[in-house]
């Protein structure tokens, strides 16, 4: 199996790099500036699981001459449209597209551009960041990469992909309930992102304030309410664990969106927050706290784009 990783940023670079480290057939599709950086300095990983400097196979859009068996799409939501234009020749009728994106909107976009038959569900939990010098830093040992057919069936292609992914120790696992896991991941990301970005601090600092825990749980309830109406309801075990994560005393937990905000970088406000607000509005579900976070982050995003 040949895997094309679209993007050598914090997630694509890390997981693709770990697979390439084992000798797996991995190629990175990158922009020209990132290609120059990778050729000069290599793909540098800093991680609790071991540091590495790799010199992987890389291509730019014009170099693609045919379809791959699998494509790991690891870009930000606001980069999706341009990525789709660049990877067209890499997608054949049998190509599996595994999107490592946040939210659910991208699934509709990809199905419309290619085919729903190309899509594999994916839900990733990892804390990585791309430093200004191009190195990728894994911030904690957690790495959980779940994937599966959207209807939960076991097919020869997903079995082959699962075997390919297990060449590296990256927390890869096959899920029979990947659609539900994708919605659950969105709940966690949106909750953590809205809470920490609106309050401008990590969970422990917010929880320690008078009314902090009540605010956290109320915002979580808004998001869960939207998902129960418009998506796939989360499991009770997930909700119990999420409530505990978001209210742990002294927790340094913060979202990647908050880390990007602190660095003055663009954020996925529309994909993670805005899409949920719109889904709630369409069914008449009130989201005063989530809407406040959305407006605040839209102001930030506008300022960043105009800078």
XYZ file of C-alpha atoms in Angstrom:
307
model
C 0.000 0.000 0.000
C 1.180 3.498 -0.863
C 0.042 6.299 1.434
C -0.025 9.955 0.452
C -0.051 12.298 3.441
C -1.475 15.678 2.501
C 0.279 18.178 4.726
C 3.426 17.811 6.816
C 2.163 19.916 9.697
C 1.711 18.915 13.303
C -0.567 15.900 12.707
C 0.275 14.734 9.198
C 3.965 15.254 9.799
C 3.917 13.332 13.054
C 1.886 10.277 12.017
C 3.275 10.126 8.485
C 6.766 10.517 9.876
C 6.349 7.670 12.340
C 5.108 5.402 9.526
C 7.964 6.454 7.228
C 10.372 5.698 10.073
C 9.375 2.005 9.834
C 10.008 1.848 6.100
C 6.337 2.106 5.117
C 5.680 3.587 1.666
C 4.739 7.147 2.651
C 4.912 10.290 0.520
C 4.096 13.806 1.703
C 2.245 16.281 -0.492
C 3.424 19.721 0.603
C 3.567 23.314 -0.559
C 6.809 24.504 -2.215
C 7.997 26.459 0.850
C 7.519 23.449 3.151
C 9.258 21.239 0.570
C 12.334 23.468 0.696
C 12.299 23.392 4.504
C 12.021 19.587 4.600
C 14.804 19.102 2.062
C 17.135 21.426 3.940
C 16.393 20.469 7.551
C 14.456 17.193 7.377
C 11.226 16.292 9.143
C 12.025 16.791 12.823
C 9.929 15.097 15.493
C 10.203 15.805 19.218
C 8.115 13.432 21.280
C 7.799 11.520 24.572
C 7.958 8.455 22.321
C 11.368 9.424 20.958
C 12.846 12.172 18.807
C 13.698 11.695 15.143
C 14.995 13.521 12.091
C 13.719 12.021 8.846
C 14.146 12.729 5.144
C 10.868 11.400 3.716
C 9.622 11.290 0.152
C 7.931 14.568 -0.741
C 6.012 15.853 -3.738
C 4.290 19.082 -4.688
C 0.986 19.175 -6.562
C 2.540 19.144 -10.023
C 4.528 15.982 -9.266
C 1.527 13.680 -8.723
C 1.146 11.350 -11.708
C -1.484 8.862 -10.566
C -3.736 7.623 -7.761
C -2.590 6.273 -4.412
C -4.221 3.448 -2.485
C -4.791 5.696 0.546
C -4.650 9.432 1.258
C -4.311 10.770 4.794
C -5.747 14.266 4.550
C -4.146 16.209 7.405
C -4.853 19.903 6.859
C -6.742 22.607 8.726
C -10.377 23.157 7.825
C -9.640 26.503 6.204
C -7.058 24.780 3.969
C -9.424 22.073 2.694
C -10.553 23.692 -0.556
C -7.012 24.393 -1.767
C -5.875 20.901 -0.707
C -8.683 19.309 -2.716
C -7.555 21.146 -5.842
C -3.979 19.955 -5.371
C -4.659 16.260 -4.741
C -7.136 15.602 -7.558
C -4.788 13.353 -9.548
C -3.984 11.317 -6.425
C -7.591 10.124 -6.052
C -8.802 7.144 -8.047
C -12.055 5.213 -7.848
C -10.596 2.811 -5.260
C -8.552 5.355 -3.268
C -9.371 5.573 0.427
C -9.498 9.139 1.756
C -8.874 9.299 5.494
C -9.539 12.890 6.605
C -7.861 13.982 9.844
C -9.964 17.130 10.142
C -12.123 18.596 12.871
C -15.907 18.770 12.798
C -18.067 17.006 10.205
C -18.526 19.545 7.415
C -15.497 18.255 5.521
C -17.170 14.874 4.963
C -19.899 16.487 2.846
C -17.345 18.573 0.944
C -15.189 15.534 0.127
C -18.160 13.346 -0.851
C -19.352 16.040 -3.264
C -15.902 16.538 -4.844
C -14.961 12.865 -5.067
C -17.304 10.095 -3.894
C -18.777 8.937 -0.598
C -17.305 5.560 -1.506
C -13.816 7.020 -1.173
C -14.364 8.119 2.410
C -13.096 6.418 5.543
C -14.122 7.821 8.931
C -11.351 9.032 11.209
C -11.122 10.434 14.728
C -7.769 11.539 16.102
C -6.746 12.448 19.634
C -3.237 13.846 19.920
C -1.567 17.017 21.155
C 1.037 18.176 18.661
C 2.197 21.563 17.476
C 4.242 22.880 14.574
C 7.003 25.179 15.765
C 8.093 28.250 13.823
C 11.309 26.463 12.799
C 9.306 23.637 11.174
C 9.822 21.004 13.871
C 6.861 19.028 15.214
C 6.464 18.674 18.968
C 4.201 16.110 20.622
C 3.062 17.705 23.878
C 1.876 14.572 25.699
C 2.170 10.791 25.267
C -1.494 10.455 24.173
C -1.929 9.249 20.603
C -5.181 7.630 19.532
C -5.887 7.317 15.814
C -9.208 5.604 15.125
C -10.583 4.825 11.648
C -13.211 2.636 10.048
C -15.844 2.241 7.377
C -18.637 4.735 7.995
C -21.258 1.968 8.109
C -19.198 -0.068 10.582
C -18.548 -3.007 8.261
C -15.260 -4.909 7.997
C -14.078 -4.716 4.397
C -10.897 -5.986 2.748
C -9.715 -2.424 2.142
C -10.089 -1.293 5.758
C -8.390 -4.495 6.939
C -5.464 -3.768 4.595
C -5.274 -0.164 5.800
C -5.351 -1.296 9.426
C -2.455 -3.674 8.782
C -0.515 -0.860 7.108
C -1.065 1.538 10.014
C 0.095 -0.995 12.597
C 3.594 -0.911 11.174
C 4.210 1.994 13.565
C 3.404 2.375 17.250
C 1.058 5.364 16.854
C -2.092 4.288 18.691
C -3.775 3.185 15.474
C -6.992 1.204 15.898
C -9.914 0.041 13.810
C -13.350 1.200 15.020
C -16.744 -0.267 14.180
C -18.475 2.880 15.531
C -16.316 5.527 13.883
C -19.197 7.824 12.981
C -20.179 8.130 16.644
C -16.524 8.635 17.618
C -16.234 11.476 15.114
C -19.217 13.270 16.656
C -17.825 12.668 20.154
C -14.471 14.112 19.153
C -16.247 17.187 17.819
C -18.087 17.619 21.115
C -14.807 17.526 23.048
C -12.936 19.821 20.660
C -15.709 22.383 20.446
C -16.255 22.389 24.199
C -12.582 22.660 25.084
C -11.962 25.226 22.343
C -14.926 27.446 23.205
C -14.269 27.269 26.950
C -10.539 28.000 26.908
C -10.622 30.557 24.077
C -13.553 32.539 25.461
C -12.065 32.584 28.969
C -8.444 32.893 27.739
C -7.054 30.259 30.089
C -6.659 26.508 30.726
C -9.321 24.378 32.384
C -7.802 24.518 35.877
C -7.820 28.322 35.950
C -11.403 28.512 34.715
C -12.649 25.861 37.136
C -11.028 27.716 40.049
C -13.118 30.851 39.423
C -16.482 31.396 41.086
C -19.044 30.054 38.627
C -16.326 28.512 36.466
C -17.513 24.921 36.735
C -21.120 25.930 36.101
C -20.045 27.837 32.987
C -18.055 24.852 31.687
C -20.896 22.370 32.128
C -23.500 24.724 30.688
C -21.471 25.253 27.525
C -20.906 21.507 27.206
C -24.664 20.932 27.548
C -25.343 23.346 24.681
C -23.011 21.442 22.363
C -24.303 18.012 23.376
C -27.860 19.250 22.834
C -27.075 20.287 19.251
C -25.371 16.969 18.479
C -28.224 14.883 19.893
C -30.644 16.627 17.535
C -28.526 16.995 14.402
C -25.919 14.249 14.632
C -25.205 10.989 16.451
C -25.736 10.952 20.209
C -22.625 10.370 22.334
C -22.337 7.479 24.761
C -22.921 8.058 28.473
C -19.412 6.849 29.263
C -17.989 9.502 26.928
C -20.070 12.236 28.547
C -19.044 11.188 32.043
C -15.358 11.192 31.092
C -15.676 14.529 29.277
C -17.353 16.246 32.228
C -14.522 15.003 34.440
C -11.832 16.194 31.974
C -13.348 19.647 31.679
C -13.729 20.250 35.422
C -10.531 18.750 36.872
C -9.036 21.032 39.505
C -5.654 22.484 38.530
C -5.766 20.969 35.050
C -3.397 22.539 32.482
C -5.639 21.222 29.693
C -6.248 23.675 26.848
C -7.242 23.316 23.214
C -4.983 23.514 20.173
C -7.231 26.363 19.059
C -6.258 28.259 22.217
C -2.555 27.571 21.559
C -2.949 28.909 18.009
C -4.782 31.953 19.358
C -1.929 32.688 21.771
C 0.524 32.592 18.850
C -1.561 34.835 16.630
C -2.219 32.055 14.105
C -5.408 31.426 12.072
C -7.919 29.139 13.805
C -10.625 26.711 12.678
C -13.437 28.789 14.114
C -15.928 27.975 11.345
C -15.282 24.230 11.311
C -15.212 23.663 15.073
C -17.542 26.354 16.450
C -19.415 28.110 13.650
C -20.817 24.972 12.042
C -22.273 23.859 15.388
C -23.862 27.275 15.983
C -25.476 27.130 12.545
C -26.750 23.584 13.084
C -28.312 24.669 16.367
C -29.957 27.688 14.735
C -31.431 25.512 11.983
C -33.325 23.405 14.550
C -34.163 26.290 16.887
C -31.801 25.215 19.677
C -30.540 28.161 21.743
C -26.741 28.402 22.223
C -26.020 31.690 24.054
C -22.611 30.640 25.440
C -21.397 28.913 22.288
C -22.600 31.858 20.195
C -20.658 34.262 22.421
C -17.496 32.191 21.888
C -18.166 32.174 18.141
C -18.503 35.952 17.909
C -15.372 36.475 20.005
C -13.333 34.117 17.813
C -14.690 35.610 14.589
C -13.369 38.997 15.724
C -9.976 37.429 16.414
C -9.924 35.583 13.069
C -10.783 38.747 11.151
C -7.942 40.640 12.824
C -5.470 37.865 12.009
C -6.539 37.713 8.361
C -6.214 41.483 7.987
C -2.795 41.683 9.657
